[in-house]
Tab-separated table of C-alpha atoms in Angstrom:
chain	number	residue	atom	x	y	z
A	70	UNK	CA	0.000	0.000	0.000
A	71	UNK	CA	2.956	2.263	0.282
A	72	UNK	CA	3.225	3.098	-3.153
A	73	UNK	CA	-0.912	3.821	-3.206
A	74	UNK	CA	0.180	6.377	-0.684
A	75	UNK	CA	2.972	7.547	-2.353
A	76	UNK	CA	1.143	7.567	-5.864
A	77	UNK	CA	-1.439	9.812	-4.055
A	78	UNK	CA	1.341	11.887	-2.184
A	79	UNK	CA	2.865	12.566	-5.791
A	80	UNK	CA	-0.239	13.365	-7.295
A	81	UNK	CA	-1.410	15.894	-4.790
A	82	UNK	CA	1.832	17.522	-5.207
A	83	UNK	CA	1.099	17.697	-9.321
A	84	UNK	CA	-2.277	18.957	-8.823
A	85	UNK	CA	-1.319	21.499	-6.137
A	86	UNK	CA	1.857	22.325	-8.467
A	87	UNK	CA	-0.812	22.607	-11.874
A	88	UNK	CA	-3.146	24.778	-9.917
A	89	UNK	CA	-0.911	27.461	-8.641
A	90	UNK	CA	0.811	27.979	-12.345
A	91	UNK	CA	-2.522	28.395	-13.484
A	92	UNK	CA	-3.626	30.776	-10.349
A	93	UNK	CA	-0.136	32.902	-10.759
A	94	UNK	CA	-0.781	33.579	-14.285
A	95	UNK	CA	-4.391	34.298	-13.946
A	96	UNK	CA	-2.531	36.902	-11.111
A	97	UNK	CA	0.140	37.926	-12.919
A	98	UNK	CA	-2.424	38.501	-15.404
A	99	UNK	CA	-4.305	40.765	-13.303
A	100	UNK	CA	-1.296	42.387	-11.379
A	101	UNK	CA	-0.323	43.493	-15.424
A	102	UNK	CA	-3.810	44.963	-15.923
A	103	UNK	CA	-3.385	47.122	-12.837
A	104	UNK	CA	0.160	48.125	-13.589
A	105	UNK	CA	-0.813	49.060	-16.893
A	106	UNK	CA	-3.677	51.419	-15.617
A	107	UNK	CA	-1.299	53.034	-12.891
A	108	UNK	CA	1.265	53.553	-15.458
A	109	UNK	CA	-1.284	55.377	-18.074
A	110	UNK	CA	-2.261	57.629	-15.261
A	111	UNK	CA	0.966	58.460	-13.990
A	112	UNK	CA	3.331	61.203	-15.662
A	113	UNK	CA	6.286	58.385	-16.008
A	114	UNK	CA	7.736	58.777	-19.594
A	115	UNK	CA	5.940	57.169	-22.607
A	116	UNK	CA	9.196	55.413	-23.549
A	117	UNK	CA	9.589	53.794	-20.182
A	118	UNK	CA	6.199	52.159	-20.164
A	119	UNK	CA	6.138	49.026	-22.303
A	120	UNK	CA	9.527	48.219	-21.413
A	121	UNK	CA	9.102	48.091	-17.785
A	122	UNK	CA	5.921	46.644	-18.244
A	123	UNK	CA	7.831	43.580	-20.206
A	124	UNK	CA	10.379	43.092	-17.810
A	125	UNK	CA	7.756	42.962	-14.959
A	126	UNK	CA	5.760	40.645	-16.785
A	127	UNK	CA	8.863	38.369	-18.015
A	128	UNK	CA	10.190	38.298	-14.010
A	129	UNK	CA	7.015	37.548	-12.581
A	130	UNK	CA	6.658	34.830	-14.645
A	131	UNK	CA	10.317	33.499	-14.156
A	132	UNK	CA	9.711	33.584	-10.203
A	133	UNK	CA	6.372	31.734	-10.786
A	134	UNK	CA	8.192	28.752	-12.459
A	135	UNK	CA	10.645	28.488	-10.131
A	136	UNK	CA	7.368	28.177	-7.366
A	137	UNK	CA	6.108	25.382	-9.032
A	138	UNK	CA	9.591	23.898	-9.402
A	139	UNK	CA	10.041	24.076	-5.846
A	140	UNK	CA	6.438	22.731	-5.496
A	141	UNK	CA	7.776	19.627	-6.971
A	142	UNK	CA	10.027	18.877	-5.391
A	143	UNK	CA	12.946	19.782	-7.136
A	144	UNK	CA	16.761	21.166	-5.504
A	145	UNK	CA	16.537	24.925	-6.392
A	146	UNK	CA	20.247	25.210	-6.494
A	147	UNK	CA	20.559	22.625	-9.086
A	148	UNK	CA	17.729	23.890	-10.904
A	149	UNK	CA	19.706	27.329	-10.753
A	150	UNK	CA	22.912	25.814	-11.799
A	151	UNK	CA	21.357	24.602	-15.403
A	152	UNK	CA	19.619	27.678	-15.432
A	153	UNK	CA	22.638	29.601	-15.543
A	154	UNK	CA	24.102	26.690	-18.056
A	155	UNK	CA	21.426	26.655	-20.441
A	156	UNK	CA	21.375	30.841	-20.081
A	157	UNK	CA	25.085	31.125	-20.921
A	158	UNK	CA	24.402	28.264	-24.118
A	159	UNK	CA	21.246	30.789	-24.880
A	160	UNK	CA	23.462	33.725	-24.560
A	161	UNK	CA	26.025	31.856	-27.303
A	162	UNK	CA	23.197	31.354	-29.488
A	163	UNK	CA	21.621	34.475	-29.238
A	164	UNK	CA	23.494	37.201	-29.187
A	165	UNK	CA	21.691	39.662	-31.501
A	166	UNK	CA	19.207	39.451	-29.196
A	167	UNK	CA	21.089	40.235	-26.274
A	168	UNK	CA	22.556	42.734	-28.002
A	169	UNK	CA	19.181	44.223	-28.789
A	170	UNK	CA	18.367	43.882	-25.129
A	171	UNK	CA	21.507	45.901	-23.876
A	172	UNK	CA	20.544	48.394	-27.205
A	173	UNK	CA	17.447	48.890	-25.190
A	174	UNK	CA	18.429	49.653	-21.972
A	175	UNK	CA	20.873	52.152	-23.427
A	176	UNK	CA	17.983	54.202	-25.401
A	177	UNK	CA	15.905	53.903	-22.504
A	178	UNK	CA	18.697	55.251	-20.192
A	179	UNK	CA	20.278	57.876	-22.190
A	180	UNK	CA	17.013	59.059	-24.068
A	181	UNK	CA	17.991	60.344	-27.221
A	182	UNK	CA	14.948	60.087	-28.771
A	183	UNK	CA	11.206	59.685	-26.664
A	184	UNK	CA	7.643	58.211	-27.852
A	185	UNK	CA	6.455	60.912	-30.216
A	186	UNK	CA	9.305	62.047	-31.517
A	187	UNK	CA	10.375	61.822	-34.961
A	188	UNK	CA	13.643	60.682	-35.880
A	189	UNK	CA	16.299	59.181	-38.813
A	190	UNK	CA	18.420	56.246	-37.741
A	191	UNK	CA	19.858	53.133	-38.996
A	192	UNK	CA	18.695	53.786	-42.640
A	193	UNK	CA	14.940	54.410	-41.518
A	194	UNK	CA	12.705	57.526	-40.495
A	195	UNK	CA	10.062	57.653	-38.589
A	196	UNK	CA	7.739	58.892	-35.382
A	197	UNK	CA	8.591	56.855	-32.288
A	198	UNK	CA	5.309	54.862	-31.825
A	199	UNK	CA	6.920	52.383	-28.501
A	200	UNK	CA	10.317	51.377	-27.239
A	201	UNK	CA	9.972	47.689	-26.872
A	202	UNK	CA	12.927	45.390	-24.945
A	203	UNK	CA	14.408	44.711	-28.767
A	204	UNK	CA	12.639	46.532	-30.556
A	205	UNK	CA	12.069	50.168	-31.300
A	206	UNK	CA	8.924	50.875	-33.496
A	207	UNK	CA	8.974	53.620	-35.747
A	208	UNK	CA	5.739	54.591	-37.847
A	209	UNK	CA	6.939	56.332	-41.287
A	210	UNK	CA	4.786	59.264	-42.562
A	211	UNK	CA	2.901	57.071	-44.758
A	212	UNK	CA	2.253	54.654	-42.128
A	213	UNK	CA	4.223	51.847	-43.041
A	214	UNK	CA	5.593	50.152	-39.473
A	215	UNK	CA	9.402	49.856	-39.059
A	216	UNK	CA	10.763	47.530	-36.250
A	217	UNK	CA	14.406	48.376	-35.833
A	218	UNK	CA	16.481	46.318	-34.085
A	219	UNK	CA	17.731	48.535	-30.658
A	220	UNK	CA	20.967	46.711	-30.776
A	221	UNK	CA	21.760	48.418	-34.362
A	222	UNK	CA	19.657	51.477	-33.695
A	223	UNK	CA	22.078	52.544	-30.402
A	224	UNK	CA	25.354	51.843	-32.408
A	225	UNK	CA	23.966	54.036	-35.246
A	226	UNK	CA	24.025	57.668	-35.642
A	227	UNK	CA	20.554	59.475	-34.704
A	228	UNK	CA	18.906	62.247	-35.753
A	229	UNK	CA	16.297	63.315	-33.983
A	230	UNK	CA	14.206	66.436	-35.538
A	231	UNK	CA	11.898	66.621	-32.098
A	232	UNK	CA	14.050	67.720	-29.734
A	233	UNK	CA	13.998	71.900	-30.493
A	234	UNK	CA	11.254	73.598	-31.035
A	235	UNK	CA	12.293	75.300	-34.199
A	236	UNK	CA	14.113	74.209	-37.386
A	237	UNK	CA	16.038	76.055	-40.101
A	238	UNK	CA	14.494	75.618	-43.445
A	239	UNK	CA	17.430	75.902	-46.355
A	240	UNK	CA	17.267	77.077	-50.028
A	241	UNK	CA	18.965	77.557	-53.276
A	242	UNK	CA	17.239	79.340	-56.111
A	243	UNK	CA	19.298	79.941	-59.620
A	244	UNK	CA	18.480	82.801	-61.608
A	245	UNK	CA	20.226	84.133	-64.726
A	246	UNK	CA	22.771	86.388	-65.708
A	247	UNK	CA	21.108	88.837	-67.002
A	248	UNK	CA	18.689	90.063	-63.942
A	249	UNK	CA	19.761	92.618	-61.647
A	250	UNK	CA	21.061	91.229	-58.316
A	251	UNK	CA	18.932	93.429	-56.140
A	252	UNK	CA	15.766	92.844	-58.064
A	253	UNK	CA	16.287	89.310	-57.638
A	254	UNK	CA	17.003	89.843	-53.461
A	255	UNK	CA	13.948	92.583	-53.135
A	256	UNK	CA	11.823	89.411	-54.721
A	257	UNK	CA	12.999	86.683	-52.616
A	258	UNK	CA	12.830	89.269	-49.145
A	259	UNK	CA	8.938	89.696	-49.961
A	260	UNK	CA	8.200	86.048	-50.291
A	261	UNK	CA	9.875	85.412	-47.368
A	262	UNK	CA	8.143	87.635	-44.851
A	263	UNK	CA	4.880	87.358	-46.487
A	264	UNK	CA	4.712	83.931	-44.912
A	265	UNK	CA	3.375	84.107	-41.874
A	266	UNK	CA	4.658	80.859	-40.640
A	267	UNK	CA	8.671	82.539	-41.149
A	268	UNK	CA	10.055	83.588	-38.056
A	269	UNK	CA	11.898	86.986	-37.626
A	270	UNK	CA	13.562	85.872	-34.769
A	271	UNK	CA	16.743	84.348	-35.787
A	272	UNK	CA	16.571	86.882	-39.169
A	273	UNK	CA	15.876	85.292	-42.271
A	274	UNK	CA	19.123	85.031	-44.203
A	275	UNK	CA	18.794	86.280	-48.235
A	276	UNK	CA	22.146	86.555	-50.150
A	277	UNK	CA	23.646	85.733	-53.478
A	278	UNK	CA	25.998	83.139	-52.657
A	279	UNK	CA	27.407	81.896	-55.830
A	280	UNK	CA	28.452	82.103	-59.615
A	281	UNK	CA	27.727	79.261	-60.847
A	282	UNK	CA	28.332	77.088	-64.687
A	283	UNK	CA	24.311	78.616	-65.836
A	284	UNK	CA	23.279	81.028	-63.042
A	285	UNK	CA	24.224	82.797	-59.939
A	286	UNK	CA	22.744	80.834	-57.396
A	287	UNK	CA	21.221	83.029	-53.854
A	288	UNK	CA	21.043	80.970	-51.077
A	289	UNK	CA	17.812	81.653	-48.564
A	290	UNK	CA	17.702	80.604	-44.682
A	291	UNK	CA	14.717	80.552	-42.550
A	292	UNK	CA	13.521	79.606	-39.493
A	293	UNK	CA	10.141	78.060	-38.337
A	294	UNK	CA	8.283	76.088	-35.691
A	295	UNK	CA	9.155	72.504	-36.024
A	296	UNK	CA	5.614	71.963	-37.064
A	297	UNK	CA	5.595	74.031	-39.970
A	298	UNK	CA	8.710	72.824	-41.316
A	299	UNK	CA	7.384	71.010	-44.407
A	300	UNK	CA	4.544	73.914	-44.700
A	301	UNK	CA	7.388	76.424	-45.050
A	302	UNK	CA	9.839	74.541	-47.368
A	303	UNK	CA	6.873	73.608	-50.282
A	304	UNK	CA	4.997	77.293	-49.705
A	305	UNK	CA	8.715	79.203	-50.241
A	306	UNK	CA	9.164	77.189	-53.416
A	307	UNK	CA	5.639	77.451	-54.859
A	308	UNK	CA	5.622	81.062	-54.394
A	309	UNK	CA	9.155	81.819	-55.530
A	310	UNK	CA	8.791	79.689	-58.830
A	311	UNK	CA	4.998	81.999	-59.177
A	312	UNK	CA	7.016	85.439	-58.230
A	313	UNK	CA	9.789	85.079	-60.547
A	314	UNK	CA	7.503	84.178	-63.432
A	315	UNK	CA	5.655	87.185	-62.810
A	316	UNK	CA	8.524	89.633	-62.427
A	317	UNK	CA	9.987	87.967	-65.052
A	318	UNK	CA	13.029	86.275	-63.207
A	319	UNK	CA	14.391	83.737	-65.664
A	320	UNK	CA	15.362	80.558	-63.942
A	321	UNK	CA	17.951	79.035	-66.101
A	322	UNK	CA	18.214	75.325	-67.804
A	323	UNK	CA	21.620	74.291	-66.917
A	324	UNK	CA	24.134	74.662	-70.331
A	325	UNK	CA	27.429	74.709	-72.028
A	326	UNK	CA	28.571	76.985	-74.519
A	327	UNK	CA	30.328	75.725	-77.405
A	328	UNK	CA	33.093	77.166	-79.540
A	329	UNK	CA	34.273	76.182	-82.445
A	330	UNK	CA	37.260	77.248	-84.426
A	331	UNK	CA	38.224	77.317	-87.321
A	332	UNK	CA	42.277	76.722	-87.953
């Protein structure tokens, strides 16, 4: 009768074992829910919030396991010692991933970029939609989704076009040879500061700034809310192109002269 007892002993132990994985996720589960609503309240940076709410779920779930482990009877300490051998083989076989990982914690400590702000780095551009614990996710401005690796994206340079409030908008116009210098500057200064999105403060910047092969080229610099960046940059252009045809501002084709001689 001794194993009868023991059979029951060792299936008690299962069923007690089986029940409390299934109660700790159903309370991990919950425990998630209400971490997620404190964290949507609370002013804690948008960047910060899936990733800690990842790791919390990932070690919760770790500590559970090891529960039911002990549950059944098995020696922690060895269980920890092939742990930490299967996690250094994992580590060997993963190490993009770990890489990503450390990537993460980087952008998440130093903060070069946050949720919501738009940025260019390792060949992609987008807005910053959620810093995940390898993955960055970056939604392009027609919403394609970009997952970038974070172990690539913190060894590459970033630009990140969100963090000052105002941006410089750059152009070059060519004109020809022929029209007078200051007719071409008084033009350009009135199409400038007719926009109302150009800011006076740094002053816009209007000079002729080279001779080039088919036209002397005049270089314009203004500045704008970040906002109005794009606004600025295809208004300038539309109503240069439209003020120069009606002032009668050639914009020259680019072209060589040829001479030929006679001998």
């Amino acid at each position: 009768m001794d194993w009868i007892n023991l059979a029951i002993e060792t299936g008690k132990t299962i069923a007690f074992a089986i029940i409390t994985l299934i109660v700790g996720l159903a309370i991990i589960k919950i425990i998630m829910k209400i971490v997620g609503n404190q964290m949507e309240k609370s002013k804690l940076d948008e960047s910060l919030k899936p990733f800690l709410q990842s790791m919390m779920s990932i070690i919760l779930k770790i500590l559970l396991i090891i529960s039911v482990i002990s549950i059944l009877g098995a020696d922690i300490t060895s269980f920890a010692a092939i742990i930490a051998a299967a996690g250094f083989a994992v580590g060997l076989a993963f190490q993009g991933s770990l890489a990503n990982f450390a990537g993460g914690i980087l952008l998440l400590t130093l903060r070069p970029f946050r949720v919501g702000d738009y940025i260019e780095g390792a060949g992609y551009g987008g807005t910053v939609k959620a810093i995940q614990i390898l993955y960055t996710e970056l939604t392009t401005p027609d919403n394609k989704v970009i997952f970038i690796p974070n172990g690539g994206l913190s060894n590459a340079g970033i630009v990140n076009y969100s963090v000052n409030s105002t941006r410089r908008v750059d152009f070059t116009f060519g004109v020809g040879y022929e029209t007078d210098a200051q007719h071409v500057l008084h033009t350009l200064e009135n199409v400038v500061n007719s926009h109302s999105a150009v800011l006076q403060d740094p002053e816009p910047f209007i000079r002729l700034s080279a001779h080039g092969d088919s036209a002397v080229e005049y270089t314009v610099r203004v500045w704008a809310n970040a906002e109005d960046y794009w606004d600025v940059h295809f208004d300038i252009l539309e109503q240069v192109k439209i003020k120069f045809d009606q002032e009668n501002i050639s914009i020259p084709y680019p072209q060589m002269d040829v001479h030929v001689s006679n001998q």
